[in-house]
Short mmCIF file of C-alpha atoms in Angstrom, two decimals:
data_model
loop_
_atom_site.label_atom_id
_atom_site.label_comp_id
_atom_site.label_asym_id
_atom_site.label_seq_id
_atom_site.Cartn_x
_atom_site.Cartn_y
_atom_site.Cartn_z
CA MET A 1 6.06 12.94 -34.04
CA ALA A 2 5.74 9.80 -32.10
CA PHE A 3 6.99 11.72 -29.08
CA LEU A 4 5.25 14.90 -29.72
CA TYR A 5 2.97 14.46 -26.83
CA ILE A 6 6.15 13.99 -24.36
CA TRP A 7 7.57 17.44 -25.61
CA ILE A 8 4.26 19.09 -24.94
CA PHE A 9 3.98 17.30 -21.51
CA LEU A 10 7.42 18.46 -20.59
CA GLY A 11 6.68 22.07 -21.98
CA LEU A 12 3.62 22.39 -19.92
CA LEU A 13 5.59 20.89 -16.91
CA ILE A 14 8.33 23.55 -16.94
CA ILE A 15 5.83 26.55 -17.27
CA GLY A 16 4.15 25.35 -14.05
CA THR A 17 1.01 23.90 -15.33
CA PRO A 18 -0.59 21.79 -12.53
CA ILE A 19 0.19 18.00 -13.28
CA VAL A 20 -3.44 16.95 -13.72
CA PHE A 21 -3.92 19.49 -16.57
CA VAL A 22 -0.65 18.50 -18.00
CA MET A 23 -1.96 14.91 -18.10
CA LEU A 24 -4.86 16.16 -19.93
CA LEU A 25 -3.67 18.83 -22.14
CA ALA A 26 -0.73 16.71 -23.53
CA PRO A 27 -2.63 13.90 -25.22
CA GLY A 28 -5.61 16.23 -26.30
CA LEU A 29 -3.41 18.94 -27.93
CA THR A 30 -1.23 16.00 -29.58
CA LEU A 31 -4.32 14.68 -31.14
CA VAL A 32 -5.66 18.23 -32.31
CA ILE A 33 -2.19 18.94 -34.02
CA GLU A 34 -2.04 15.37 -35.53
CA ASP A 35 -5.67 15.88 -36.79
CA ASN A 36 -6.72 12.85 -34.90
CA THR A 37 -9.77 14.39 -33.05
CA ARG A 38 -11.78 11.30 -33.46
CA PHE A 39 -9.70 9.85 -30.52
CA LEU A 40 -10.70 12.88 -28.26
CA ASN A 41 -13.76 11.01 -27.23
CA LEU A 42 -11.41 7.94 -26.12
CA LEU A 43 -9.52 10.57 -23.70
CA VAL A 44 -12.71 11.52 -22.15
CA GLN A 45 -13.97 8.04 -21.80
CA ARG A 46 -10.75 6.83 -20.07
CA LEU A 47 -10.69 9.73 -17.69
CA PHE A 48 -14.14 8.65 -16.19
CA ALA A 49 -13.23 4.81 -16.42
CA GLY A 50 -9.92 5.69 -14.55
CA MET A 51 -12.11 6.98 -11.65
CA ASP A 52 -14.87 4.61 -11.58
CA SER A 53 -13.22 1.48 -10.16
CA PHE A 54 -14.09 -0.52 -6.89
CA PRO A 55 -10.62 -1.35 -5.92
CA LEU A 56 -9.62 2.32 -6.04
CA MET A 57 -12.23 3.07 -3.39
CA ALA A 58 -9.44 1.73 -0.97
CA LEU A 59 -7.62 5.23 -1.20
CA PRO A 60 -10.26 7.49 0.01
CA PHE A 61 -10.94 5.20 2.85
CA PHE A 62 -7.10 5.08 3.83
CA ILE A 63 -7.21 8.84 3.50
CA LEU A 64 -10.15 9.01 5.70
CA ALA A 65 -8.55 6.59 8.29
CA GLY A 66 -5.53 8.73 8.32
CA GLU A 67 -7.24 11.79 8.99
CA LEU A 68 -9.25 10.32 11.80
CA MET A 69 -6.07 8.93 13.44
CA THR A 70 -4.60 12.47 13.14
CA ALA A 71 -7.48 14.38 14.73
CA GLY A 72 -8.12 11.42 17.32
CA GLY A 73 -4.71 12.05 19.06
CA VAL A 74 -3.18 8.71 18.11
CA THR A 75 0.01 10.30 17.06
CA SER A 76 0.92 11.66 20.45
CA ARG A 77 0.22 8.45 22.18
CA ILE A 78 2.54 6.51 19.87
CA VAL A 79 5.21 9.04 20.38
CA LYS A 80 4.71 8.79 24.18
CA PHE A 81 4.95 5.06 23.68
CA ALA A 82 8.12 5.05 21.59
CA GLU A 83 9.88 7.51 24.17
CA THR A 84 9.53 5.00 26.92
CA PHE A 85 11.77 2.69 24.93
CA VAL A 86 14.39 4.66 23.07
CA ALA A 87 14.28 8.26 24.46
CA HIS A 88 17.07 7.43 26.98
CA ARG A 89 19.56 6.66 24.07
CA LYS A 90 22.08 9.07 22.56
CA ALA A 91 19.97 11.20 20.03
CA GLY A 92 16.91 9.85 21.97
CA LEU A 93 14.43 11.85 20.35
CA GLY A 94 15.84 11.15 16.98
CA GLN A 95 15.17 7.46 17.73
CA VAL A 96 11.78 8.24 18.96
CA SER A 97 10.85 9.98 15.67
CA VAL A 98 12.09 6.91 13.60
CA SER A 99 10.43 4.24 15.75
CA SER A 100 7.03 6.41 15.94
CA SER A 101 7.15 6.43 12.18
CA ILE A 102 7.48 2.70 12.09
CA MET A 103 4.28 2.40 14.30
CA LEU A 104 2.34 4.96 12.75
CA ALA A 105 3.04 3.71 9.17
CA GLY A 106 0.54 1.01 9.56
CA GLY A 107 -2.25 3.96 9.90
CA SER A 108 -1.66 6.67 7.58
CA GLY A 109 -0.35 5.08 4.35
CA SER A 110 0.81 8.58 3.39
CA ALA A 111 4.54 10.02 3.84
CA VAL A 112 3.24 13.48 3.53
CA ALA A 113 0.44 12.67 6.06
CA ASP A 114 3.10 11.02 8.45
CA ALA A 115 5.34 14.06 8.28
CA SER A 116 2.68 16.37 8.93
CA ALA A 117 1.13 14.60 11.88
CA LEU A 118 4.45 13.49 13.35
CA GLY A 119 6.20 16.68 12.56
CA GLY A 120 3.90 18.63 14.21
CA VAL A 121 4.62 16.75 17.41
CA MET A 122 8.32 15.92 17.18
CA ILE A 123 9.93 18.92 15.55
CA PRO A 124 8.76 21.66 18.15
CA GLY A 125 9.72 19.09 20.93
CA MET A 126 13.02 18.24 19.48
CA HIS A 127 14.01 22.04 19.23
CA GLN A 128 12.77 22.77 22.61
CA ALA A 129 15.01 19.82 23.77
CA GLY A 130 17.98 21.50 22.41
CA TYR A 131 18.28 19.54 18.94
CA THR A 132 18.75 21.90 15.93
CA LYS A 133 15.78 22.62 13.73
CA SER A 134 17.53 21.17 10.64
CA PHE A 135 18.38 17.89 12.34
CA SER A 136 14.82 17.63 13.82
CA ALA A 137 13.34 18.33 10.36
CA ALA A 138 15.84 15.84 8.54
CA ILE A 139 15.06 12.85 10.63
CA THR A 140 11.37 13.42 10.59
CA ALA A 141 11.31 13.80 6.74
CA ALA A 142 13.48 10.69 6.50
CA SER A 143 11.55 8.49 8.56
CA ALA A 144 8.08 9.80 7.13
CA VAL A 145 8.72 7.63 3.97
CA LEU A 146 8.09 4.66 6.08
CA ALA A 147 4.33 5.54 5.93
CA SER A 148 4.16 4.95 2.08
CA ILE A 149 6.46 1.75 2.38
CA ILE A 150 5.04 -0.26 5.34
CA PRO A 151 1.62 -1.35 4.50
CA PRO A 152 -0.84 0.08 3.78
CA SER A 153 0.62 2.27 1.21
CA GLY A 154 -1.66 4.42 -1.05
CA LEU A 155 1.15 4.68 -3.67
CA MET A 156 1.16 0.77 -3.81
CA ILE A 157 -2.42 0.64 -4.08
CA LEU A 158 -2.21 3.06 -7.12
CA TYR A 159 0.54 0.94 -8.80
CA ALA A 160 -1.36 -2.26 -8.34
CA PHE A 161 -4.60 -0.54 -9.88
CA ILE A 162 -2.54 0.66 -12.99
CA MET A 163 -0.64 -2.33 -13.48
CA ASN A 164 -3.23 -5.11 -12.34
CA VAL A 165 -1.06 -6.63 -9.92
CA SER A 166 -2.15 -8.05 -6.44
CA VAL A 167 -2.43 -5.47 -3.72
CA ALA A 168 -1.85 -8.08 -1.07
CA ALA A 169 1.34 -9.40 -2.60
CA MET A 170 2.68 -5.74 -2.95
CA PHE A 171 1.59 -5.27 0.98
CA ALA A 172 3.47 -8.42 1.76
CA ALA A 173 6.41 -7.76 -0.35
CA SER A 174 7.01 -4.29 1.31
CA ILE A 175 6.91 -5.31 5.02
CA ILE A 176 10.52 -6.46 4.97
CA PRO A 177 12.17 -3.51 3.05
CA GLY A 178 10.05 -1.22 5.12
CA LEU A 179 11.24 -2.50 8.38
CA ILE A 180 14.91 -2.68 7.16
CA ILE A 181 14.73 1.07 6.32
CA GLY A 182 13.07 1.78 9.53
CA PHE A 183 15.56 -0.09 11.91
CA GLY A 184 18.56 0.88 9.55
CA LEU A 185 17.68 4.69 9.95
CA MET A 186 17.91 4.08 14.02
CA VAL A 187 21.41 2.71 13.36
CA VAL A 188 22.24 5.68 11.18
CA VAL A 189 21.02 8.11 13.82
CA ALA A 190 23.08 6.53 16.38
CA ILE A 191 26.07 6.55 14.32
CA VAL A 192 25.38 10.35 13.46
CA ALA A 193 25.26 11.06 17.18
CA ARG A 194 28.84 9.81 17.83
CA PHE A 195 29.96 12.70 15.74
CA ARG A 196 27.73 15.47 16.64
CA SER A 197 26.86 17.25 19.98
CA PHE A 198 23.44 16.45 20.86
CA PRO A 199 21.63 17.24 24.18
CA GLU A 200 21.67 14.76 27.04
CA PRO A 201 19.33 12.00 26.49
CA ALA A 202 16.51 11.56 29.09
CA ALA A 203 16.45 9.19 31.90
CA ARG A 204 15.19 5.65 31.30
CA ALA A 205 11.48 5.30 31.83
CA SER A 206 10.39 3.09 34.46
CA TRP A 207 8.46 -0.19 34.08
CA GLY A 208 5.32 1.72 35.38
CA GLU A 209 5.85 4.74 32.79
CA SER A 210 6.12 2.14 29.93
CA TRP A 211 2.95 0.18 31.10
CA GLU A 212 1.05 3.22 31.15
CA ALA A 213 2.27 4.46 27.91
CA GLY A 214 1.68 0.93 26.58
CA LYS A 215 -2.05 0.84 27.64
CA SER A 216 -2.74 4.31 26.22
CA ALA A 217 -1.15 3.27 22.74
CA PHE A 218 -2.31 -0.40 22.64
CA MET A 219 -5.73 0.24 20.77
CA PRO A 220 -4.11 2.53 18.11
CA LEU A 221 -1.34 0.03 17.64
CA LEU A 222 -3.95 -2.72 16.72
CA THR A 223 -4.87 -0.89 13.53
CA PRO A 224 -2.07 -2.20 11.40
CA ILE A 225 -2.53 -5.80 12.89
CA ILE A 226 -6.33 -5.70 12.11
CA LEU A 227 -5.69 -4.23 8.67
CA ILE A 228 -2.73 -6.37 7.52
CA GLY A 229 -3.86 -9.50 9.03
CA GLY A 230 -7.25 -9.23 7.62
CA ILE A 231 -5.96 -8.65 4.09
CA VAL A 232 -3.15 -11.24 4.11
CA GLY A 233 -5.35 -13.68 5.88
CA GLY A 234 -7.98 -13.43 3.30
CA ILE A 235 -10.71 -12.07 5.55
CA PHE A 236 -11.44 -9.20 3.54
CA THR A 237 -10.17 -7.31 0.40
CA PRO A 238 -7.85 -4.42 0.53
CA THR A 239 -10.98 -2.19 -0.17
CA GLU A 240 -12.97 -3.65 2.42
CA GLY A 241 -9.94 -3.53 4.55
CA ALA A 242 -9.57 0.34 3.97
CA ALA A 243 -13.32 0.66 5.19
CA VAL A 244 -12.59 -1.48 8.38
CA ALA A 245 -9.41 0.75 9.20
CA ALA A 246 -11.57 3.99 8.62
CA PHE A 247 -14.24 2.72 10.86
CA TYR A 248 -11.70 1.48 13.56
CA ALA A 249 -10.26 4.87 13.50
CA LEU A 250 -13.58 6.37 13.87
CA ILE A 251 -14.34 4.15 17.11
CA LEU A 252 -10.97 5.15 18.38
CA GLY A 253 -11.37 8.82 18.17
CA LEU A 254 -14.93 8.96 19.36
CA PHE A 255 -14.87 6.35 22.08
CA ILE A 256 -11.32 5.41 23.29
CA THR A 257 -9.14 8.44 22.82
CA ARG A 258 -12.14 10.81 22.88
CA GLU A 259 -10.58 13.56 21.20
CA ILE A 260 -12.96 13.81 18.19
CA SER A 261 -16.27 15.53 18.80
CA LEU A 262 -19.20 14.99 16.77
CA PRO A 263 -18.78 18.64 15.47
CA GLN A 264 -15.10 18.00 14.23
CA LEU A 265 -16.37 14.95 12.12
CA PHE A 266 -17.74 17.37 9.39
CA GLU A 267 -14.22 18.96 8.97
CA VAL A 268 -12.31 15.62 9.34
CA PHE A 269 -14.56 14.08 6.36
CA SER A 270 -14.43 17.37 4.28
CA LYS A 271 -10.55 17.23 4.38
CA ALA A 272 -10.73 13.31 3.49
CA ALA A 273 -13.09 13.95 0.54
CA LEU A 274 -10.95 16.97 -0.78
CA LYS A 275 -7.78 14.89 -0.81
CA SER A 276 -9.55 11.91 -2.26
CA ALA A 277 -11.24 14.09 -5.05
CA ILE A 278 -7.63 15.26 -6.01
CA ILE A 279 -6.20 11.89 -6.03
CA LEU A 280 -8.97 10.43 -8.02
CA LEU A 281 -8.97 13.21 -10.80
CA LEU A 282 -5.14 12.56 -10.73
CA VAL A 283 -5.72 8.89 -11.48
CA GLY A 284 -8.50 9.43 -13.99
CA ALA A 285 -6.14 11.87 -15.83
CA ALA A 286 -3.35 9.33 -15.88
CA VAL A 287 -5.41 6.65 -17.30
CA SER A 288 -6.57 9.10 -20.05
CA PHE A 289 -2.77 9.93 -20.73
CA ALA A 290 -1.91 6.21 -20.51
CA SER A 291 -4.25 5.64 -23.34
CA LEU A 292 -2.52 7.89 -25.81
CA VAL A 293 0.88 6.36 -24.68
CA SER A 294 -0.52 2.84 -25.65
CA LEU A 295 -1.95 4.16 -28.88
CA LYS A 296 1.53 5.68 -29.78
CA GLY A 297 3.25 2.12 -29.05
CA THR A 298 5.70 4.08 -26.39
CA PRO A 299 6.36 1.05 -24.36
CA GLN A 300 7.66 -0.81 -27.11
CA LEU A 301 9.72 2.13 -28.33
CA VAL A 302 10.94 2.78 -24.91
CA SER A 303 11.80 -1.04 -24.40
CA GLY A 304 14.10 -0.97 -27.82
CA PHE A 305 16.00 2.06 -26.51
CA ILE A 306 16.75 0.78 -23.04
CA LEU A 307 17.58 -2.70 -24.45
CA ASN A 308 20.15 -1.13 -26.76
CA ILE A 309 21.87 0.11 -23.62
CA THR A 310 22.12 -3.44 -22.08
CA THR A 311 20.08 -6.66 -22.15
CA ASP A 312 21.36 -7.84 -18.62
CA PRO A 313 18.59 -7.87 -16.35
CA LEU A 314 20.60 -6.81 -13.38
CA MET A 315 22.12 -3.80 -15.34
CA LEU A 316 19.00 -2.90 -16.73
CA PHE A 317 17.25 -2.85 -13.45
CA LEU A 318 19.97 -0.44 -11.99
CA VAL A 319 19.84 1.65 -14.97
CA VAL A 320 15.88 2.03 -14.70
CA VAL A 321 16.32 2.60 -10.90
CA LEU A 322 18.82 5.24 -11.42
CA PHE A 323 16.42 6.87 -13.81
CA LEU A 324 13.65 6.72 -11.28
CA PHE A 325 15.84 8.53 -8.70
CA ALA A 326 16.29 11.38 -11.02
CA ILE A 327 12.45 11.25 -11.93
CA GLY A 328 11.98 11.33 -8.05
CA THR A 329 13.66 14.71 -7.69
CA ILE A 330 11.56 16.65 -10.26
CA MET A 331 8.06 14.69 -9.92
CA ASP A 332 5.62 13.68 -7.19
CA ALA A 333 5.72 9.76 -6.58
CA GLY A 334 2.03 9.41 -7.52
CA PRO A 335 2.17 11.01 -10.85
CA ALA A 336 5.44 9.33 -11.71
CA ILE A 337 3.91 6.13 -10.99
CA LEU A 338 0.80 6.61 -12.97
CA ILE A 339 2.92 7.86 -15.99
CA LEU A 340 5.99 5.53 -15.92
CA ALA A 341 4.65 2.13 -14.56
CA PRO A 342 2.94 1.26 -17.81
CA ILE A 343 6.12 2.17 -19.89
CA LEU A 344 8.96 0.62 -17.67
CA ALA A 345 7.26 -2.36 -16.21
CA PRO A 346 6.70 -4.31 -19.44
CA VAL A 347 10.31 -3.87 -20.19
CA LEU A 348 11.78 -5.23 -16.81
CA VAL A 349 9.21 -7.95 -16.93
CA GLY A 350 10.14 -8.86 -20.29
CA VAL A 351 13.63 -9.60 -19.29
CA GLY A 352 12.90 -11.80 -16.54
CA ILE A 353 12.28 -9.45 -13.55
CA HIS A 354 9.11 -10.53 -11.27
CA PRO A 355 6.30 -7.84 -11.57
CA ILE A 356 5.99 -7.61 -7.72
CA HIS A 357 9.94 -7.38 -7.30
CA PHE A 358 9.79 -4.43 -9.90
CA ALA A 359 6.73 -2.98 -8.54
CA VAL A 360 7.97 -2.65 -5.01
CA VAL A 361 11.37 -1.54 -5.94
CA MET A 362 9.95 1.19 -8.20
CA CYS A 363 7.57 2.40 -5.65
CA ILE A 364 10.37 2.70 -2.67
CA THR A 365 12.61 4.43 -5.30
CA LEU A 366 10.14 7.26 -6.25
CA ILE A 367 9.00 7.37 -2.32
CA ILE A 368 12.53 8.26 -1.35
CA GLY A 369 12.10 11.09 -4.02
CA LEU A 370 9.63 12.90 -1.57
CA ILE A 371 12.81 13.90 0.48
CA THR A 372 15.03 15.07 -2.32
CA PRO A 373 15.10 18.69 -3.55
CA PRO A 374 13.87 20.55 -5.53
CA LEU A 375 10.30 19.21 -5.48
CA GLY A 376 10.38 16.81 -2.46
CA LEU A 377 6.97 17.22 -0.88
CA VAL A 378 7.84 15.81 2.64
CA LEU A 379 10.57 18.28 2.54
CA PHE A 380 8.45 21.26 2.02
CA VAL A 381 6.11 19.91 4.77
CA VAL A 382 8.95 19.64 7.51
CA SER A 383 10.30 22.93 6.20
CA GLY A 384 6.92 24.60 6.86
CA ILE A 385 6.66 23.12 10.22
CA SER A 386 10.24 23.84 11.32
CA GLY A 387 10.84 27.20 9.70
CA GLU A 388 14.05 26.08 8.53
CA ARG A 389 15.55 26.43 4.94
CA ILE A 390 15.25 23.50 2.75
CA GLU A 391 19.04 23.65 1.87
CA ARG A 392 19.94 23.30 5.49
CA ILE A 393 17.47 20.32 6.03
CA SER A 394 18.75 18.57 2.78
CA TRP A 395 22.38 18.86 4.17
CA ASP A 396 21.34 17.00 7.49
CA LEU A 397 19.36 14.42 5.38
CA ILE A 398 22.24 13.33 3.26
CA PRO A 399 23.20 10.17 5.56
CA TYR A 400 19.84 8.88 5.88
CA PHE A 401 19.21 9.48 2.08
CA LEU A 402 22.32 7.57 1.31
CA PHE A 403 21.32 4.84 3.47
CA GLU A 404 17.96 4.57 1.76
CA VAL A 405 19.53 4.44 -1.59
CA ALA A 406 21.75 1.78 -0.40
CA VAL A 407 18.67 -0.29 0.73
CA VAL A 408 17.19 0.17 -2.75
CA VAL A 409 20.25 -1.25 -4.43
CA ALA A 410 20.36 -4.12 -2.07
CA LEU A 411 16.78 -4.74 -2.89
CA VAL A 412 17.64 -5.14 -6.65
CA LEU A 413 20.65 -7.25 -5.89
CA PHE A 414 18.91 -9.62 -3.56
CA PRO A 415 15.33 -10.06 -4.66
CA GLU A 416 14.47 -12.45 -1.62
CA LEU A 417 14.31 -9.44 0.42
CA VAL A 418 11.12 -8.43 -1.37
CA MET A 419 9.94 -11.74 -2.75
CA TRP A 420 10.34 -14.28 0.45
CA LEU A 421 7.49 -13.20 2.37
CA PRO A 422 4.78 -13.17 -0.65
CA ARG A 423 6.20 -16.63 -1.63
CA GLN A 424 5.74 -17.82 2.05
CA LEU A 425 2.22 -16.62 2.20
CA GLY A 426 1.34 -18.12 -1.34
CA TYR A 427 1.04 -14.93 -3.44
CA VAL A 428 4.04 -15.70 -5.75
#
């Protein structure tokens, strides 16, 4: 009976119930079946308390900033800038896709948003240039995960809110892993290009072309510098930083790129409001669900079960990472973080793993799940844009996925890859 709510949760999930209703119905039905209806008020209270949070306001602002940057033509300017540096290399447009994702990551904060914005530009362009649809979609998906790793990351804000850890520390800790994945993907593209027949690369851009593209992309590229510099430098909080990013993106779209008209603003704000409402309702449901998790003593039960497997911190960490990879294939990263972080983090922290180290590794592991079938959201996005079947895209994704898995293992084995920068900045 201690795990009745988990069986109800899994049953509702299997029959296709939307995840937000699963997280509300599972504890509610459990309390009714166990005749503990006096706790139903607690679930409702926690639902609203979970949404009523000042730090959580960062998410709607980051979503708005991403929508404004997409509507403001920032993506095409950054792609053009990236082309002047790497398009002349073998599999040059694949390199452009990765390098554009690295630069765009500082604005959107969402892998799905990045895949949609960049995919809409790169996938048709690569296919027109002679690349296969499956390769174009695969490299776009593999690099899109950088948007949820390189700060700002909406998923890391979620984790920080749920587990009460420093957002700034998580942002600082994720920079090096994000850059390792980004530049590593460019190396993997170059290796893949040696074994496949790709179109001839474009001619090297002249210094004049690079200068013009750089001027066009300069103001958009200031977004992550202003945002991350302000948060890490203590000038503003992450929530204030998100508002600054949204305001800066608005100025860019209206007065610099001039690709947003006043009538368009209603549509942009409506999209951001709808996406924010969905996420906030999900967070509230997760907080409500977590209240029953605590009430049932599930973290202690799971801790005892895992510690029976091994008490070695390193092996324990690797076992949990393997479990998270499996979860990532069947559940979106946001709900997985909201549900599993309160259960798994105390176990790992209890055996000596630093909270920030585990937080970043957990987030990156689940983010990679966005490109794994059967339920990878980024896969569905690039499949829809390219018109290619998910099976074929997944086949081309294998080398990039394996590299990203290898990076996660390296982050577990070498904690300083995560912890060095936060220590240097005084967050740890």
